[in-house]
Amino acid sequence: SLALGIGANAAIFSLINTVLLKTLPVPDPQQIFLLQASDGVNAPLAVFSYPVFQQMQQAAGGAAELGAGNVVDGMPLLLPGGGTRQVEAQLVSGGYFSALGIEPLRGRWINQQDNRALGASPVAVLSYGFWRRQFGGDIALLGKTITLRGVELTVVGIAPPEFTGLDPANPVAVWTPLMMQQALHEQTNRWSFDGKDNQPWPPQEREFWLEVFARVHDPAHAAGLAGAWSQQLAASLHRIRFDNLRYHVSLQPGGRGGDSLRRDYNAPLQLLMTLAGLMLLLAIANVATLLLARMVRRRREIAVRQAVGISQSRLARQLLTEGVLLAALAGAAAAVMATWLSRGLVMLAAAGGDAPFQPDLDWHVWAFLAGVALATGVVLGLLPAWQARRSSP
């Protein structure tokens, strides 16, 4: 009963930790902001053109570092053993990874030189999980080529295990320079202001296709930067003769990445956590009733202990130790159960498709499990101690 109650709570907390609480695995995640433009009337504008992005970089000076990317769903990758696999790819700016402040596990990141000209640098960085699953973690892959949508890309780096992009709901497998947009035939995820879709997007000010984030070193400067970037966006819309749109750039907290996953799973996870909490309370009540009933059989033992002079505090410590030991054994079983339950819940959420996220049983989850088990043990020990204190030898 206790293992099921504690394990269910730990399993659901692992999902809440992954979806709602966990920050991006980058230094100082509170400095990360997602850029969005809105006018209060039309739908928010979450993408920007590459020329506007470059102007924003210049306007930021040393107060912020900017990165930009375009996530592409289902890009075909040729596998080593033959056949293809649809992977999540992202075209990124040269300063994307340096703005995040993370280091590659192997090799190097995509840099400014890789984005110096259209199609000039066909390189790729792989996520750790994808590298391990599809290439067996082969170090020799660095310097070799992979084929993504018919284009050969030289693998120059491997990302650290914990980093899969800025949106936990859409883990990225392959990163490549944004200047490879036309070569990779990327024609999705854009907002066109009468741009030429069949021509390269990076030079076009009318093609809005890049999601932009900023690392603001001093959050007190965020409002000033938003104002400066709003002016850059207004000037761009004026040049392309869309100055009737009054978009203003705002900075949304991005320390936890994109909010699509939290928006979709916030309410269901809170409901599940409430139900798991009630189930744990029922388990504790059930076990506490059994322990109190067991104390009736132990009345003679307790009476003898009291008659020979055991103190109330010593008796309470003994019964508390018994309760904590019981809960500790249940917690050990709950740790195994939590692993199974969390994976099962993710598979249920996937409904036969790709999992929207992976449970992360990090130290926060184990600390939560240990805390719940300890609290349960204290309750189960104090109730018999309270009953024993009322008895007369």
CSV table of C-alpha atoms in Angstrom, one decimal:
chain,number,residue,atom,x,y,z
A,1,SER,CA,0.0,0.0,0.0
A,2,LEU,CA,2.7,2.5,1.0
A,3,ALA,CA,5.0,1.6,-2.0
A,4,LEU,CA,2.1,2.2,-4.4
A,5,GLY,CA,1.1,5.5,-2.8
A,6,ILE,CA,4.7,6.8,-2.5
A,7,GLY,CA,5.7,5.5,-5.9
A,8,ALA,CA,2.7,7.1,-7.7
A,9,ASN,CA,3.4,10.5,-6.1
A,10,ALA,CA,7.1,10.3,-7.1
A,11,ALA,CA,6.3,9.2,-10.6
A,12,ILE,CA,3.9,12.1,-11.2
A,13,PHE,CA,6.2,14.5,-9.5
A,14,SER,CA,9.0,13.4,-11.9
A,15,LEU,CA,6.7,14.5,-14.8
A,16,ILE,CA,5.8,17.7,-13.0
A,17,ASN,CA,9.5,18.3,-12.5
A,18,THR,CA,10.2,17.7,-16.2
A,19,VAL,CA,7.3,19.7,-17.6
A,20,LEU,CA,6.6,22.5,-15.1
A,21,LEU,CA,9.6,23.0,-12.8
A,22,LYS,CA,12.8,22.2,-14.5
A,23,THR,CA,14.8,25.0,-16.1
A,24,LEU,CA,16.9,24.8,-19.2
A,25,PRO,CA,20.3,23.1,-18.6
A,26,VAL,CA,22.2,26.3,-19.3
A,27,PRO,CA,24.1,28.7,-17.0
A,28,ASP,CA,21.9,31.4,-15.4
A,29,PRO,CA,18.6,30.4,-17.1
A,30,GLN,CA,16.9,33.4,-15.5
A,31,GLN,CA,18.8,35.5,-18.0
A,32,ILE,CA,17.1,33.8,-21.0
A,33,PHE,CA,14.1,35.6,-22.6
A,34,LEU,CA,12.0,34.6,-25.6
A,35,LEU,CA,11.2,37.5,-28.0
A,36,GLN,CA,7.7,38.0,-29.2
A,37,ALA,CA,5.9,40.8,-31.0
A,38,SER,CA,2.3,41.8,-30.5
A,39,ASP,CA,-0.1,44.7,-31.4
A,40,GLY,CA,-3.0,43.7,-29.1
A,41,VAL,CA,-5.2,42.9,-32.1
A,42,ASN,CA,-3.6,40.4,-34.4
A,43,ALA,CA,-2.1,37.1,-33.4
A,44,PRO,CA,1.3,37.5,-31.7
A,45,LEU,CA,4.3,37.4,-33.9
A,46,ALA,CA,6.8,34.8,-32.6
A,47,VAL,CA,9.2,34.8,-35.6
A,48,PHE,CA,11.5,37.4,-37.2
A,49,SER,CA,13.4,37.9,-40.4
A,50,TYR,CA,17.2,37.4,-40.5
A,51,PRO,CA,17.9,41.0,-41.4
A,52,VAL,CA,15.8,42.2,-38.4
A,53,PHE,CA,17.6,39.7,-36.2
A,54,GLN,CA,21.0,41.1,-37.3
A,55,GLN,CA,19.7,44.7,-36.6
A,56,MET,CA,18.6,43.6,-33.1
A,57,GLN,CA,22.0,42.1,-32.4
A,58,GLN,CA,23.6,45.4,-33.3
A,59,ALA,CA,21.1,47.4,-31.2
A,60,ALA,CA,21.8,45.2,-28.2
A,61,GLY,CA,25.4,46.1,-28.0
A,62,GLY,CA,27.0,44.3,-25.0
A,63,ALA,CA,23.7,44.3,-22.9
A,64,ALA,CA,22.5,41.0,-24.5
A,65,GLU,CA,23.4,38.1,-26.7
A,66,LEU,CA,20.9,36.9,-29.2
A,67,GLY,CA,20.3,33.5,-30.9
A,68,ALA,CA,17.9,32.5,-33.6
A,69,GLY,CA,16.6,29.2,-35.0
A,70,ASN,CA,14.0,27.5,-37.1
A,71,VAL,CA,12.8,24.1,-36.0
A,72,VAL,CA,11.8,21.7,-38.8
A,73,ASP,CA,9.6,18.7,-38.1
A,74,GLY,CA,10.1,15.4,-39.9
A,75,MET,CA,13.2,16.0,-41.9
A,76,PRO,CA,14.4,12.8,-43.6
A,77,LEU,CA,17.8,11.5,-42.5
A,78,LEU,CA,19.6,8.6,-44.2
A,79,LEU,CA,20.5,6.0,-41.6
A,80,PRO,CA,23.9,4.1,-41.6
A,81,GLY,CA,22.3,0.7,-42.3
A,82,GLY,CA,20.0,2.0,-45.0
A,83,GLY,CA,16.5,3.5,-44.9
A,84,THR,CA,15.5,6.9,-43.6
A,85,ARG,CA,14.3,8.3,-40.3
A,86,GLN,CA,12.2,11.5,-39.8
A,87,VAL,CA,14.1,13.7,-37.3
A,88,GLU,CA,13.6,17.0,-35.7
A,89,ALA,CA,16.2,19.5,-37.1
A,90,GLN,CA,16.9,23.1,-36.3
A,91,LEU,CA,18.6,25.7,-38.4
A,92,VAL,CA,20.5,28.1,-36.1
A,93,SER,CA,22.4,31.3,-36.1
A,94,GLY,CA,26.1,31.4,-35.4
A,95,GLY,CA,25.7,32.8,-31.9
A,96,TYR,CA,22.9,30.4,-30.9
A,97,PHE,CA,25.0,28.2,-28.6
A,98,SER,CA,27.4,30.9,-27.4
A,99,ALA,CA,24.4,32.9,-26.2
A,100,LEU,CA,23.2,29.9,-24.3
A,101,GLY,CA,26.6,29.6,-22.6
A,102,ILE,CA,26.9,25.8,-23.0
A,103,GLU,CA,29.9,23.7,-24.2
A,104,PRO,CA,29.7,20.8,-26.6
A,105,LEU,CA,30.4,17.2,-25.4
A,106,ARG,CA,32.5,16.6,-28.4
A,107,GLY,CA,33.8,18.7,-31.2
A,108,ARG,CA,32.5,22.3,-31.7
A,109,TRP,CA,29.3,24.2,-32.1
A,110,ILE,CA,28.0,25.9,-35.2
A,111,ASN,CA,29.6,29.4,-35.2
A,112,GLN,CA,29.5,32.7,-37.1
A,113,GLN,CA,31.8,31.4,-39.8
A,114,ASP,CA,29.4,28.7,-40.6
A,115,ASN,CA,26.8,31.3,-41.4
A,116,ARG,CA,29.0,33.6,-43.5
A,117,ALA,CA,27.3,32.9,-46.8
A,118,LEU,CA,24.4,30.9,-48.3
A,119,GLY,CA,25.1,27.1,-48.3
A,120,ALA,CA,28.8,27.8,-47.6
A,121,SER,CA,29.2,25.5,-44.6
A,122,PRO,CA,27.3,22.2,-44.7
A,123,VAL,CA,27.9,21.1,-41.2
A,124,ALA,CA,25.8,19.6,-38.4
A,125,VAL,CA,25.8,19.1,-34.7
A,126,LEU,CA,24.0,16.0,-33.2
A,127,SER,CA,22.1,15.7,-30.0
A,128,TYR,CA,23.6,13.2,-27.5
A,129,GLY,CA,20.6,10.9,-27.4
A,130,PHE,CA,20.3,10.8,-31.2
A,131,TRP,CA,24.0,10.1,-31.6
A,132,ARG,CA,23.8,7.3,-29.1
A,133,ARG,CA,20.7,5.7,-30.5
A,134,GLN,CA,21.4,5.9,-34.3
A,135,PHE,CA,25.2,5.8,-34.3
A,136,GLY,CA,26.0,3.9,-31.2
A,137,GLY,CA,28.0,6.8,-29.7
A,138,ASP,CA,30.8,6.3,-32.2
A,139,ILE,CA,33.4,9.0,-31.7
A,140,ALA,CA,34.7,8.4,-35.2
A,141,LEU,CA,31.6,10.0,-36.6
A,142,LEU,CA,33.1,13.4,-36.0
A,143,GLY,CA,34.4,14.7,-39.3
A,144,LYS,CA,32.3,12.2,-41.3
A,145,THR,CA,29.1,13.1,-43.2
A,146,ILE,CA,25.4,12.4,-42.7
A,147,THR,CA,22.7,12.9,-45.3
A,148,LEU,CA,19.8,15.1,-44.3
A,149,ARG,CA,17.2,15.6,-47.0
A,150,GLY,CA,19.6,14.7,-49.7
A,151,VAL,CA,22.3,17.1,-48.5
A,152,GLU,CA,25.6,15.8,-47.1
A,153,LEU,CA,26.5,17.5,-43.8
A,154,THR,CA,29.8,17.1,-41.9
A,155,VAL,CA,29.3,16.3,-38.3
A,156,VAL,CA,31.4,18.8,-36.3
A,157,GLY,CA,30.0,18.4,-32.8
A,158,ILE,CA,27.9,16.4,-30.2
A,159,ALA,CA,25.7,18.3,-27.8
A,160,PRO,CA,25.8,17.5,-24.0
A,161,PRO,CA,23.3,14.8,-22.8
A,162,GLU,CA,21.0,17.2,-21.1
A,163,PHE,CA,20.5,19.7,-23.9
A,164,THR,CA,17.9,19.0,-26.6
A,165,GLY,CA,16.9,22.6,-27.6
A,166,LEU,CA,14.8,25.3,-26.1
A,167,ASP,CA,11.5,23.5,-26.3
A,168,PRO,CA,11.2,20.4,-24.2
A,169,ALA,CA,8.1,19.4,-26.2
A,170,ASN,CA,10.2,19.1,-29.4
A,171,PRO,CA,13.7,17.7,-28.7
A,172,VAL,CA,16.1,18.5,-31.6
A,173,ALA,CA,18.2,15.7,-33.1
A,174,VAL,CA,20.3,17.7,-35.6
A,175,TRP,CA,21.4,21.4,-35.7
A,176,THR,CA,22.7,23.0,-38.9
A,177,PRO,CA,23.5,26.6,-40.0
A,178,LEU,CA,20.5,28.7,-41.0
A,179,MET,CA,22.3,29.6,-44.2
A,180,MET,CA,21.5,26.0,-45.3
A,181,GLN,CA,17.8,26.9,-45.5
A,182,GLN,CA,17.5,26.7,-49.3
A,183,ALA,CA,19.9,23.8,-49.7
A,184,LEU,CA,17.7,21.8,-47.3
A,185,HIS,CA,14.5,22.9,-49.0
A,186,GLU,CA,13.1,24.3,-45.8
A,187,GLN,CA,9.7,25.9,-46.7
A,188,THR,CA,7.8,25.8,-43.4
A,189,ASN,CA,7.3,27.7,-40.2
A,190,ARG,CA,7.4,31.2,-41.6
A,191,TRP,CA,5.3,34.3,-41.8
A,192,SER,CA,5.7,35.9,-45.2
A,193,PHE,CA,5.0,39.6,-45.8
A,194,ASP,CA,4.8,39.1,-49.6
A,195,GLY,CA,8.3,37.5,-49.7
A,196,LYS,CA,9.6,35.2,-52.3
A,197,ASP,CA,9.3,31.7,-50.9
A,198,ASN,CA,11.2,30.0,-53.7
A,199,GLN,CA,14.3,32.1,-53.1
A,200,PRO,CA,16.7,31.9,-50.1
A,201,TRP,CA,15.1,33.3,-47.0
A,202,PRO,CA,18.1,34.7,-45.0
A,203,PRO,CA,18.6,37.8,-47.2
A,204,GLN,CA,14.9,38.6,-47.3
A,205,GLU,CA,13.5,41.1,-44.9
A,206,ARG,CA,9.9,40.0,-45.8
A,207,GLU,CA,10.4,36.4,-44.7
A,208,PHE,CA,9.8,36.1,-41.0
A,209,TRP,CA,10.9,32.6,-40.0
A,210,LEU,CA,13.3,32.7,-37.1
A,211,GLU,CA,12.4,32.2,-33.4
A,212,VAL,CA,14.7,34.5,-31.4
A,213,PHE,CA,15.9,34.4,-27.8
A,214,ALA,CA,18.1,36.7,-25.8
A,215,ARG,CA,20.4,36.3,-22.9
A,216,VAL,CA,20.1,39.6,-21.0
A,217,HIS,CA,23.0,39.9,-18.7
A,218,ASP,CA,21.2,42.5,-16.4
A,219,PRO,CA,17.4,41.9,-16.4
A,220,ALA,CA,17.0,45.5,-15.4
A,221,HIS,CA,17.8,46.4,-19.0
A,222,ALA,CA,15.1,44.1,-20.5
A,223,ALA,CA,12.5,46.9,-20.8
A,224,GLY,CA,15.0,49.2,-22.6
A,225,LEU,CA,16.1,46.5,-25.0
A,226,ALA,CA,12.5,45.6,-25.8
A,227,GLY,CA,11.9,49.3,-26.7
A,228,ALA,CA,15.0,49.4,-28.9
A,229,TRP,CA,14.1,46.2,-30.7
A,230,SER,CA,10.5,47.4,-31.2
A,231,GLN,CA,12.0,50.4,-33.1
A,232,GLN,CA,14.1,48.0,-35.2
A,233,LEU,CA,11.0,46.0,-36.0
A,234,ALA,CA,8.9,49.1,-36.8
A,235,ALA,CA,11.6,50.4,-39.2
A,236,SER,CA,11.7,47.0,-40.9
A,237,LEU,CA,7.9,46.9,-41.4
A,238,HIS,CA,8.1,50.5,-42.8
A,239,ARG,CA,10.8,49.5,-45.3
A,240,ILE,CA,8.7,46.6,-46.6
A,241,ARG,CA,5.6,48.9,-46.7
A,242,PHE,CA,3.8,47.2,-43.8
A,243,ASP,CA,4.1,50.2,-41.4
A,244,ASN,CA,0.4,50.0,-40.6
A,245,LEU,CA,1.2,47.1,-38.3
A,246,ARG,CA,2.1,48.4,-34.8
A,247,TYR,CA,4.0,45.5,-33.3
A,248,HIS,CA,5.9,45.9,-30.1
A,249,VAL,CA,8.6,43.5,-29.0
A,250,SER,CA,8.2,41.9,-25.5
A,251,LEU,CA,10.5,39.6,-23.6
A,252,GLN,CA,8.9,36.5,-22.2
A,253,PRO,CA,10.8,34.6,-19.5
A,254,GLY,CA,12.5,31.7,-21.2
A,255,GLY,CA,14.5,30.0,-18.4
A,256,ARG,CA,12.2,26.9,-18.8
A,257,GLY,CA,12.1,27.0,-22.6
A,258,GLY,CA,9.0,27.1,-24.7
A,259,ASP,CA,5.6,27.0,-23.0
A,260,SER,CA,3.7,24.7,-25.3
A,261,LEU,CA,4.4,21.6,-23.1
A,262,ARG,CA,3.4,23.4,-19.9
A,263,ARG,CA,0.3,24.8,-21.5
A,264,ASP,CA,-0.8,21.3,-22.7
A,265,TYR,CA,0.0,19.3,-19.6
A,266,ASN,CA,-0.3,21.7,-16.7
A,267,ALA,CA,-3.9,20.9,-15.8
A,268,PRO,CA,-3.7,17.1,-16.3
A,269,LEU,CA,-0.6,16.8,-14.2
A,270,GLN,CA,-2.0,18.9,-11.4
A,271,LEU,CA,-5.1,16.7,-11.4
A,272,LEU,CA,-3.0,13.5,-11.4
A,273,MET,CA,-0.9,14.9,-8.5
A,274,THR,CA,-4.0,15.6,-6.5
A,275,LEU,CA,-5.4,12.1,-7.1
A,276,ALA,CA,-2.0,10.5,-6.2
A,277,GLY,CA,-1.9,12.6,-3.0
A,278,LEU,CA,-5.4,11.3,-2.0
A,279,MET,CA,-4.2,7.7,-2.8
A,280,LEU,CA,-1.2,8.2,-0.5
A,281,LEU,CA,-3.5,9.5,2.3
A,282,LEU,CA,-5.7,6.5,1.9
A,283,ALA,CA,-2.6,4.2,2.0
A,284,ILE,CA,-1.4,5.9,5.2
A,285,ALA,CA,-4.8,5.6,6.8
A,286,ASN,CA,-5.0,2.0,5.9
A,287,VAL,CA,-1.5,1.1,7.2
A,288,ALA,CA,-2.1,3.3,10.3
A,289,THR,CA,-5.2,1.4,11.1
A,290,LEU,CA,-3.3,-1.9,10.8
A,291,LEU,CA,-0.6,-0.6,13.1
A,292,LEU,CA,-3.1,0.6,15.7
A,293,ALA,CA,-4.8,-2.8,15.6
A,294,ARG,CA,-1.3,-4.4,16.0
A,295,MET,CA,-0.7,-2.2,19.1
A,296,VAL,CA,-3.7,-3.9,20.8
A,297,ARG,CA,-1.8,-7.2,20.5
A,298,ARG,CA,1.4,-5.5,21.9
A,299,ARG,CA,-0.3,-4.1,25.0
A,300,ARG,CA,1.3,-6.7,27.3
A,301,GLU,CA,4.8,-6.0,25.7
A,302,ILE,CA,4.3,-2.2,26.1
A,303,ALA,CA,3.0,-2.6,29.7
A,304,VAL,CA,6.0,-4.7,30.7
A,305,ARG,CA,8.4,-2.0,29.2
A,306,GLN,CA,6.6,0.7,31.1
A,307,ALA,CA,6.6,-1.3,34.3
A,308,VAL,CA,10.4,-1.7,34.3
A,309,GLY,CA,10.8,2.0,33.8
A,310,ILE,CA,11.1,2.8,30.1
A,311,SER,CA,10.5,6.5,29.5
A,312,GLN,CA,7.8,7.8,27.3
A,313,SER,CA,10.4,9.4,25.0
A,314,ARG,CA,12.3,6.2,24.7
A,315,LEU,CA,9.1,4.3,23.9
A,316,ALA,CA,8.2,6.9,21.3
A,317,ARG,CA,11.6,6.7,19.7
A,318,GLN,CA,11.3,2.9,19.4
A,319,LEU,CA,7.8,3.1,17.8
A,320,LEU,CA,9.0,6.0,15.6
A,321,THR,CA,12.0,3.9,14.4
A,322,GLU,CA,9.6,1.0,13.5
A,323,GLY,CA,7.4,3.4,11.5
A,324,VAL,CA,10.3,5.0,9.7
A,325,LEU,CA,11.8,1.6,8.9
A,326,LEU,CA,8.5,0.4,7.4
A,327,ALA,CA,8.3,3.6,5.3
A,328,ALA,CA,11.9,3.2,4.2
A,329,LEU,CA,11.3,-0.3,2.9
A,330,ALA,CA,8.2,1.0,1.2
A,331,GLY,CA,10.2,3.9,-0.3
A,332,ALA,CA,12.8,1.5,-1.7
A,333,ALA,CA,10.1,-0.4,-3.5
A,334,ALA,CA,8.5,2.9,-4.5
A,335,ALA,CA,11.7,4.0,-6.2
A,336,VAL,CA,11.4,1.0,-8.6
A,337,MET,CA,7.7,1.5,-9.0
A,338,ALA,CA,8.2,5.3,-9.7
A,339,THR,CA,10.5,4.5,-12.7
A,340,TRP,CA,8.0,2.1,-14.2
A,341,LEU,CA,5.0,4.3,-13.6
A,342,SER,CA,6.6,7.5,-15.0
A,343,ARG,CA,7.5,5.7,-18.2
A,344,GLY,CA,4.0,4.2,-18.4
A,345,LEU,CA,2.4,7.6,-18.0
A,346,VAL,CA,4.6,9.1,-20.8
A,347,MET,CA,3.7,6.2,-23.1
A,348,LEU,CA,0.0,6.8,-22.3
A,349,ALA,CA,0.5,10.5,-23.1
A,350,ALA,CA,2.2,9.5,-26.4
A,351,ALA,CA,-0.9,7.5,-27.4
A,352,GLY,CA,1.2,5.3,-29.7
A,353,GLY,CA,3.2,8.2,-31.2
A,354,ASP,CA,6.4,9.9,-30.2
A,355,ALA,CA,6.7,10.7,-26.5
A,356,PRO,CA,6.1,14.4,-25.9
A,357,PHE,CA,8.7,14.4,-23.2
A,358,GLN,CA,10.9,12.0,-21.2
A,359,PRO,CA,10.6,11.7,-17.4
A,360,ASP,CA,13.7,13.0,-15.7
A,361,LEU,CA,14.2,11.2,-12.4
A,362,ASP,CA,16.9,13.6,-11.1
A,363,TRP,CA,17.9,14.4,-7.5
A,364,HIS,CA,14.8,16.5,-7.1
A,365,VAL,CA,12.6,13.5,-7.6
A,366,TRP,CA,14.6,11.3,-5.3
A,367,ALA,CA,14.6,14.0,-2.6
A,368,PHE,CA,10.8,14.3,-3.0
A,369,LEU,CA,10.4,10.5,-2.7
A,370,ALA,CA,12.7,10.4,0.4
A,371,GLY,CA,10.8,13.3,2.0
A,372,VAL,CA,7.4,11.7,1.4
A,373,ALA,CA,8.7,8.4,2.8
A,374,LEU,CA,10.2,10.0,5.8
A,375,ALA,CA,7.0,12.0,6.5
A,376,THR,CA,5.0,8.9,6.1
A,377,GLY,CA,7.2,7.0,8.6
A,378,VAL,CA,6.9,9.7,11.2
A,379,VAL,CA,3.1,9.7,11.0
A,380,LEU,CA,3.1,5.9,11.2
A,381,GLY,CA,5.4,6.0,14.2
A,382,LEU,CA,3.7,8.8,16.1
A,383,LEU,CA,0.2,7.3,16.0
A,384,PRO,CA,1.2,4.0,17.9
A,385,ALA,CA,3.3,6.1,20.2
A,386,TRP,CA,0.4,8.3,21.0
A,387,GLN,CA,-1.8,5.3,21.7
A,388,ALA,CA,0.9,3.7,23.9
A,389,ARG,CA,1.2,6.9,25.9
A,390,ARG,CA,-2.5,6.7,26.8
A,391,SER,CA,-2.2,3.1,28.2
A,392,SER,CA,-1.5,2.3,31.8
A,393,PRO,CA,0.9,-0.5,32.8
